[in-house]
Structures are given as C-alpha cells and as structure tokens.
C-alpha cells in the first residue's frame, strides 16, 4: 500500500520531519511517501497562504493518481484543498485537522487545540464546526510560534508544552490536538509531560487512511465528490484543466521533490 503524505508548504526540512513521523506509525508493508509541491508558500499561516497552497496540493494528487497511490494525507492543520482533492483522488484523502479532531472525540468528551499563530485560530474553529465536533472543542490556543520557527526556536518544545498544559487547565478538556504538522515530533514528549492524550494529526491521518484502504474503501465517486465537470481553465491555471476522461488526468505541475524511486504500481480498480 502506498500512502502519499503531502506537506502543502514548500519547506523540505518540515516535509522530512512529517515523513518520519508518518512512517513511524504506518504498518509493515505500507510505504509512506512524503512530498511537498514545488510551488506555493514556505509555510501556511494565513488564509492567503492556504489559498495559494491549494494548486500545488492538487497537482500532487493528480500526480499520485497517475502513479497509483492508494491514499493521501493533507498534512497542514487548515486542511487546505481537502474537498477538491477528494474530487480528484480514487483513494481516501484525509486532512490532519479532521483526523486529529475526530480521533480526540474517541478519547475524551472534550479537546483543546494548540496551534501556532493566533491568526490561525479562526480556521481551526471553522473546521471544528465543519466536522461536527464544535461542541467537543473547548478552545483553540496559540503558542505564537511561527511555523518555520518550530524547527529553529530553542524553546519551542517547552513553550508548546506549557501552552498545552494551560489549555487543558483553562478549558477543563480531556485531550490535546496539536494544531500544526510541524509539531508532529513533539507529541509523545508533551503527552508524557502533561499526563493527557495528545494527538498529532499526521499520525492520526496516516492510520485512518491506512485503515480505510485496508477495508477496501475508496472516495465516493458519485454526487458531490464526482469528477469535476470538464471546462476551460485559463492563464496560470491552464494546466489544471481536466480532460473529459477522468481516468486520464494529465495535470503537469507535480513536484519532483522528495518522491522516492518508483514502486511497482498496485493493481487498482478505477472508481469511475
Ligand atoms: C500549519 C501546518 O500544519 N503547516 C503549515 O505550514 N501551517 N498550520 C498552522 N496552524 O500553522
């Protein structure tokens, strides 16, 4: 089974970290391919960043489809482009906010999100509402560490741990959901330190995709997630035009970053 984990930002060191955390939870026989698009923002911490990350994500999905990938994780806590990705992919596509928040509801009555910058809190609340877990989400807290400083700031781990501790106390919640893929490697440490379940959405999404694929389940190809109607796309987006034949996707903007050597492609049933 091949699971492609897409880091929607273009910072390769973060993609590598995400790939390591994703591989650590995947079962034997599952190949995790961590990729990032060649075009897009270096980090995603605004609505503008999120919007401009989406074309690169869709190019990665289209490339994955051509290569026979079984399922995808969108590894950014805003779950950018998730529904559009589902319109392109045969296999399941799971976002890390979605997987993290849903997993939290299995482990406690309530959860708190600890994210990067305060300006991303609104998006997290929107997603909690979209996924129907708004009642369980007691708070969304920011540690005010920019995404790319998660790797470089010497006290990042300590500050995030403290933010998680404070969130639990303030919200009287049962579980913490980490609000950035760049925090994936801190999960176990923080859980030990605060004595509560801490969920990294990357890990939660990988095991969700793996489980769905193992169950033989695919994205529904009927109604809302059916192939988008063919039409003209112009200007910078011309290469995103889909052909009439949904099986012959030929978006040509896919990245070469981080894609491992080709594997033998699994025999896949087309869903359309
Ligand atoms: C993220 C994330 O997961 N990756 C990224 O670039 N930005 N999320 C966030 N809340 O800052």
Short mmCIF file of C-alpha atoms and ligand atoms in Angstrom, two decimals:
data_model
loop_
_atom_site.label_atom_id
_atom_site.label_comp_id
_atom_site.label_asym_id
_atom_site.label_seq_id
_atom_site.Cartn_x
_atom_site.Cartn_y
_atom_site.Cartn_z
CA UNK A 1 0.00 0.00 0.00
CA UNK A 2 1.26 3.48 -0.88
CA UNK A 3 0.19 6.47 1.19
CA UNK A 4 1.31 9.86 -0.03
CA UNK A 5 1.62 12.45 2.72
CA UNK A 6 1.50 15.91 1.20
CA UNK A 7 3.10 18.70 3.18
CA UNK A 8 1.37 21.60 1.42
CA UNK A 9 4.15 24.04 2.23
CA UNK A 10 7.42 24.01 0.32
CA UNK A 11 9.81 23.65 3.26
CA UNK A 12 11.55 20.35 2.68
CA UNK A 13 13.00 20.02 6.20
CA UNK A 14 9.43 20.07 7.51
CA UNK A 15 8.38 17.53 4.88
CA UNK A 16 11.14 15.23 6.08
CA UNK A 17 10.04 15.54 9.71
CA UNK A 18 6.42 14.86 8.72
CA UNK A 19 7.54 11.85 6.66
CA UNK A 20 9.47 10.39 9.60
CA UNK A 21 6.51 10.77 11.96
CA UNK A 22 4.14 9.33 9.36
CA UNK A 23 6.38 6.33 8.62
CA UNK A 24 6.73 5.60 12.33
CA UNK A 25 3.00 4.79 12.66
CA UNK A 26 2.44 3.04 9.32
CA UNK A 27 2.21 -0.76 9.32
CA UNK A 28 4.76 -3.03 7.72
CA UNK A 29 4.05 -3.20 4.02
CA UNK A 30 2.83 0.40 3.87
CA UNK A 31 5.06 2.83 2.00
CA UNK A 32 4.77 6.41 3.15
CA UNK A 33 5.84 8.95 0.55
CA UNK A 34 6.28 12.43 1.98
CA UNK A 35 6.15 15.12 -0.68
CA UNK A 36 5.80 18.85 -0.99
CA UNK A 37 4.74 20.84 -4.03
CA UNK A 38 7.32 22.87 -5.96
CA UNK A 39 5.02 25.87 -5.97
CA UNK A 40 3.41 27.50 -3.01
CA UNK A 41 4.19 29.21 0.27
CA UNK A 42 7.10 28.23 2.53
CA UNK A 43 4.66 27.93 5.41
CA UNK A 44 0.91 28.23 5.80
CA UNK A 45 -0.29 30.61 8.45
CA UNK A 46 -2.91 32.80 6.77
CA UNK A 47 -5.94 32.41 4.53
CA UNK A 48 -3.83 33.79 1.67
CA UNK A 49 -1.13 31.13 2.21
CA UNK A 50 -3.79 28.48 2.39
CA UNK A 51 -5.48 29.52 -0.86
CA UNK A 52 -2.17 29.62 -2.72
CA UNK A 53 -1.12 26.22 -1.38
CA UNK A 54 -4.11 24.52 -2.98
CA UNK A 55 -2.93 24.35 -6.64
CA UNK A 56 0.30 22.65 -5.58
CA UNK A 57 -1.66 20.15 -3.49
CA UNK A 58 -3.98 19.32 -6.40
CA UNK A 59 -1.01 18.86 -8.71
CA UNK A 60 0.43 16.35 -6.19
CA UNK A 61 -2.88 14.49 -6.03
CA UNK A 62 -3.09 14.32 -9.83
CA UNK A 63 0.46 13.04 -9.98
CA UNK A 64 -0.28 10.47 -7.30
CA UNK A 65 -3.29 9.27 -9.26
CA UNK A 66 -1.14 8.77 -12.33
CA UNK A 67 1.32 6.78 -10.20
CA UNK A 68 -1.23 4.53 -8.50
CA UNK A 69 -1.09 5.93 -4.96
CA UNK A 70 -3.65 4.31 -2.66
CA UNK A 71 -4.47 7.20 -0.34
CA UNK A 72 -3.38 10.67 0.76
CA UNK A 73 -2.86 12.76 3.83
CA UNK A 74 -3.00 16.55 3.60
CA UNK A 75 -0.53 17.48 6.30
CA UNK A 76 -1.45 21.04 7.19
CA UNK A 77 -3.82 21.89 10.01
CA UNK A 78 -6.04 24.10 7.84
CA UNK A 79 -6.82 21.02 5.71
CA UNK A 80 -6.35 23.14 2.55
CA UNK A 81 -7.94 21.82 -0.63
CA UNK A 82 -9.29 18.72 1.09
CA UNK A 83 -12.61 18.51 -0.72
CA UNK A 84 -11.14 19.40 -4.11
CA UNK A 85 -8.53 16.68 -3.56
CA UNK A 86 -11.33 14.20 -2.96
CA UNK A 87 -12.80 15.09 -6.33
CA UNK A 88 -9.54 14.03 -7.97
CA UNK A 89 -8.49 11.01 -5.93
CA UNK A 90 -9.78 7.47 -6.12
CA UNK A 91 -8.42 6.51 -2.72
CA UNK A 92 -9.23 8.22 0.57
CA UNK A 93 -7.88 11.72 1.32
CA UNK A 94 -7.73 12.74 4.98
CA UNK A 95 -6.73 16.07 6.49
CA UNK A 96 -4.76 16.29 9.71
CA UNK A 97 -7.19 18.66 11.45
CA UNK A 98 -10.04 16.38 10.55
CA UNK A 99 -8.25 13.23 11.70
CA UNK A 100 -6.89 14.84 14.86
CA UNK A 101 -10.20 16.33 15.96
CA UNK A 102 -12.22 13.23 15.18
CA UNK A 103 -9.71 10.99 17.00
CA UNK A 104 -9.91 13.29 20.03
CA UNK A 105 -13.63 12.64 20.33
CA UNK A 106 -12.93 8.91 20.78
CA UNK A 107 -10.62 9.59 23.71
CA UNK A 108 -12.45 12.21 25.70
CA UNK A 109 -15.63 14.27 25.89
CA UNK A 110 -13.73 17.40 25.01
CA UNK A 111 -10.50 18.59 23.48
CA UNK A 112 -8.38 21.71 23.09
CA UNK A 113 -6.34 22.63 20.04
CA UNK A 114 -2.89 24.19 20.47
CA UNK A 115 -1.75 25.82 17.27
CA UNK A 116 0.93 28.19 16.00
CA UNK A 117 -0.19 31.79 15.46
CA UNK A 118 -3.34 33.32 16.91
CA UNK A 119 -4.48 34.35 13.45
CA UNK A 120 -5.00 30.67 12.51
CA UNK A 121 -7.43 30.06 15.37
CA UNK A 122 -10.48 31.08 13.32
CA UNK A 123 -9.73 28.48 10.68
CA UNK A 124 -9.44 25.77 13.35
CA UNK A 125 -12.82 26.78 14.78
CA UNK A 126 -14.34 26.74 11.30
CA UNK A 127 -13.03 23.23 10.76
CA UNK A 128 -14.33 22.02 14.13
CA UNK A 129 -17.74 23.27 13.01
CA UNK A 130 -17.42 21.71 9.55
CA UNK A 131 -16.52 18.33 11.05
CA UNK A 132 -19.36 18.47 13.57
CA UNK A 133 -17.09 18.47 16.64
CA UNK A 134 -17.50 22.11 17.66
CA UNK A 135 -19.27 21.15 20.88
CA UNK A 136 -16.36 18.96 21.95
CA UNK A 137 -13.79 21.61 21.05
CA UNK A 138 -13.49 23.70 24.19
CA UNK A 139 -10.73 26.01 23.00
CA UNK A 140 -8.21 26.82 20.30
CA UNK A 141 -5.00 28.26 21.72
CA UNK A 142 -1.94 29.75 20.05
CA UNK A 143 1.65 29.40 21.20
CA UNK A 144 2.55 32.32 18.88
CA UNK A 145 5.50 30.47 17.33
CA UNK A 146 5.56 30.91 13.52
CA UNK A 147 5.54 27.60 11.63
CA UNK A 148 9.14 27.77 10.42
CA UNK A 149 10.40 28.69 13.88
CA UNK A 150 9.08 25.41 15.27
CA UNK A 151 12.28 23.89 13.91
CA UNK A 152 14.69 26.62 14.92
CA UNK A 153 13.41 28.09 18.14
CA UNK A 154 15.36 26.52 21.03
CA UNK A 155 12.45 26.79 23.45
CA UNK A 156 9.65 25.74 21.05
CA UNK A 157 9.06 22.39 22.74
CA UNK A 158 8.90 23.98 26.17
CA UNK A 159 6.55 26.76 25.07
CA UNK A 160 4.19 24.40 23.26
CA UNK A 161 4.17 22.01 26.22
CA UNK A 162 3.30 24.89 28.51
CA UNK A 163 0.56 26.08 26.13
CA UNK A 164 -0.92 22.56 26.15
CA UNK A 165 -0.81 22.42 29.94
CA UNK A 166 -2.54 25.80 30.21
CA UNK A 167 -5.14 24.87 27.57
CA UNK A 168 -6.12 21.72 29.49
CA UNK A 169 -6.45 23.68 32.73
CA UNK A 170 -8.33 26.61 31.23
CA UNK A 171 -10.72 24.57 29.11
CA UNK A 172 -11.00 21.65 31.56
CA UNK A 173 -10.68 19.46 28.49
CA UNK A 174 -9.65 15.82 28.23
CA UNK A 175 -7.43 15.72 25.15
CA UNK A 176 -5.00 17.99 23.28
CA UNK A 177 -4.89 18.17 19.48
CA UNK A 178 -1.68 19.67 18.10
CA UNK A 179 -2.52 22.36 15.56
CA UNK A 180 0.39 22.13 13.14
CA UNK A 181 2.10 19.35 11.20
CA UNK A 182 5.42 20.83 12.28
CA UNK A 183 4.63 19.78 15.86
CA UNK A 184 4.31 16.09 14.94
CA UNK A 185 7.56 15.03 16.59
CA UNK A 186 6.62 16.64 19.93
CA UNK A 187 3.52 14.56 20.54
CA UNK A 188 4.89 11.83 22.82
CA UNK A 189 7.00 14.23 24.87
CA UNK A 190 4.08 16.57 25.51
CA UNK A 191 1.75 13.72 26.39
CA UNK A 192 4.26 12.45 28.96
CA UNK A 193 4.77 15.94 30.34
CA UNK A 194 1.10 16.88 30.79
CA UNK A 195 -0.36 13.45 31.56
CA UNK A 196 -3.14 13.61 28.95
CA UNK A 197 -3.62 12.18 25.47
CA UNK A 198 -2.00 14.39 22.84
CA UNK A 199 -2.89 13.80 19.21
CA UNK A 200 -0.67 14.55 16.26
CA UNK A 201 -2.97 14.84 13.27
CA UNK A 202 -0.31 13.50 10.88
CA UNK A 203 -0.17 10.18 12.73
CA UNK A 204 -3.95 10.09 13.16
CA UNK A 205 -4.50 10.75 9.44
CA UNK A 206 -1.98 8.13 8.32
CA UNK A 207 -3.58 5.37 10.37
CA UNK A 208 -7.02 6.50 9.22
CA UNK A 209 -6.06 6.33 5.55
CA UNK A 210 -4.30 3.02 6.08
CA UNK A 211 -7.36 1.57 7.81
CA UNK A 212 -9.76 2.78 5.11
CA UNK A 213 -7.60 1.38 2.32
CA UNK A 214 -7.24 -1.90 4.19
CA UNK A 215 -11.02 -2.08 4.42
CA UNK A 216 -11.15 -1.70 0.65
CA UNK A 217 -12.87 1.67 0.93
CA UNK A 218 -12.41 4.47 -1.59
CA UNK A 219 -13.66 8.01 -2.01
CA UNK A 220 -17.22 8.02 -3.27
CA UNK A 221 -17.31 8.86 -6.95
CA UNK A 222 -21.00 9.72 -7.03
CA UNK A 223 -22.70 13.04 -6.39
CA UNK A 224 -20.63 15.65 -4.59
CA UNK A 225 -17.17 14.08 -4.95
CA UNK A 226 -17.72 13.00 -8.56
CA UNK A 227 -15.15 14.14 -11.12
CA UNK A 228 -15.48 17.91 -11.69
CA UNK A 229 -17.13 18.84 -14.99
CA UNK A 230 -14.60 19.45 -17.76
CA UNK A 231 -14.21 23.10 -18.75
CA UNK A 232 -11.58 25.61 -19.80
CA UNK A 233 -9.03 26.92 -17.30
CA UNK A 234 -7.03 29.90 -18.42
CA UNK A 235 -3.88 31.84 -17.60
CA UNK A 236 -1.65 30.47 -14.84
CA UNK A 237 -4.21 27.77 -14.14
CA UNK A 238 -4.45 26.45 -17.70
CA UNK A 239 -2.59 23.27 -16.77
CA UNK A 240 -5.26 22.44 -14.22
CA UNK A 241 -7.83 21.83 -16.90
CA UNK A 242 -9.24 18.33 -16.59
CA UNK A 243 -9.90 16.21 -19.64
CA UNK A 244 -13.24 14.66 -20.48
CA UNK A 245 -11.84 11.28 -19.50
CA UNK A 246 -11.46 11.23 -15.70
CA UNK A 247 -9.11 8.25 -15.87
CA UNK A 248 -6.61 10.23 -17.96
CA UNK A 249 -5.68 13.11 -15.69
CA UNK A 250 -2.74 14.98 -17.04
CA UNK A 251 -2.02 17.90 -14.76
CA UNK A 252 1.62 18.64 -15.33
CA UNK A 253 2.52 20.78 -12.33
CA UNK A 254 3.55 18.00 -9.95
CA UNK A 255 6.73 18.39 -7.93
CA UNK A 256 9.76 16.19 -8.08
CA UNK A 257 10.67 16.99 -4.50
CA UNK A 258 11.07 14.03 -2.25
CA UNK A 259 9.33 11.45 -4.34
CA UNK A 260 11.02 8.12 -3.80
CA UNK A 261 12.05 5.91 -6.69
CA UNK A 262 9.02 4.48 -8.48
CA UNK A 263 7.44 1.45 -6.87
CA UNK A 264 5.60 -1.31 -8.56
CA UNK A 265 2.13 0.09 -9.02
CA UNK A 266 -0.67 -1.76 -7.31
CA UNK A 267 -3.48 -3.11 -9.44
CA UNK A 268 -6.19 -0.63 -8.79
CA UNK A 269 -9.84 -0.69 -9.60
CA UNK A 270 -10.94 2.56 -11.13
CA UNK A 271 -13.73 4.10 -9.13
CA UNK A 272 -15.24 5.83 -12.14
C1 LIG B 1 0.29 24.78 9.50
C2 LIG B 1 0.69 23.46 9.20
O1 LIG B 1 0.24 22.43 9.70
N1 LIG B 1 1.63 23.56 8.24
C3 LIG B 1 1.82 24.88 7.94
O2 LIG B 1 2.61 25.32 7.11
N2 LIG B 1 0.97 25.60 8.75
N3 LIG B 1 -0.66 25.05 10.45
C4 LIG B 1 -0.69 26.12 11.29
N4 LIG B 1 -1.74 26.24 12.11
O3 LIG B 1 0.22 26.94 11.31
#
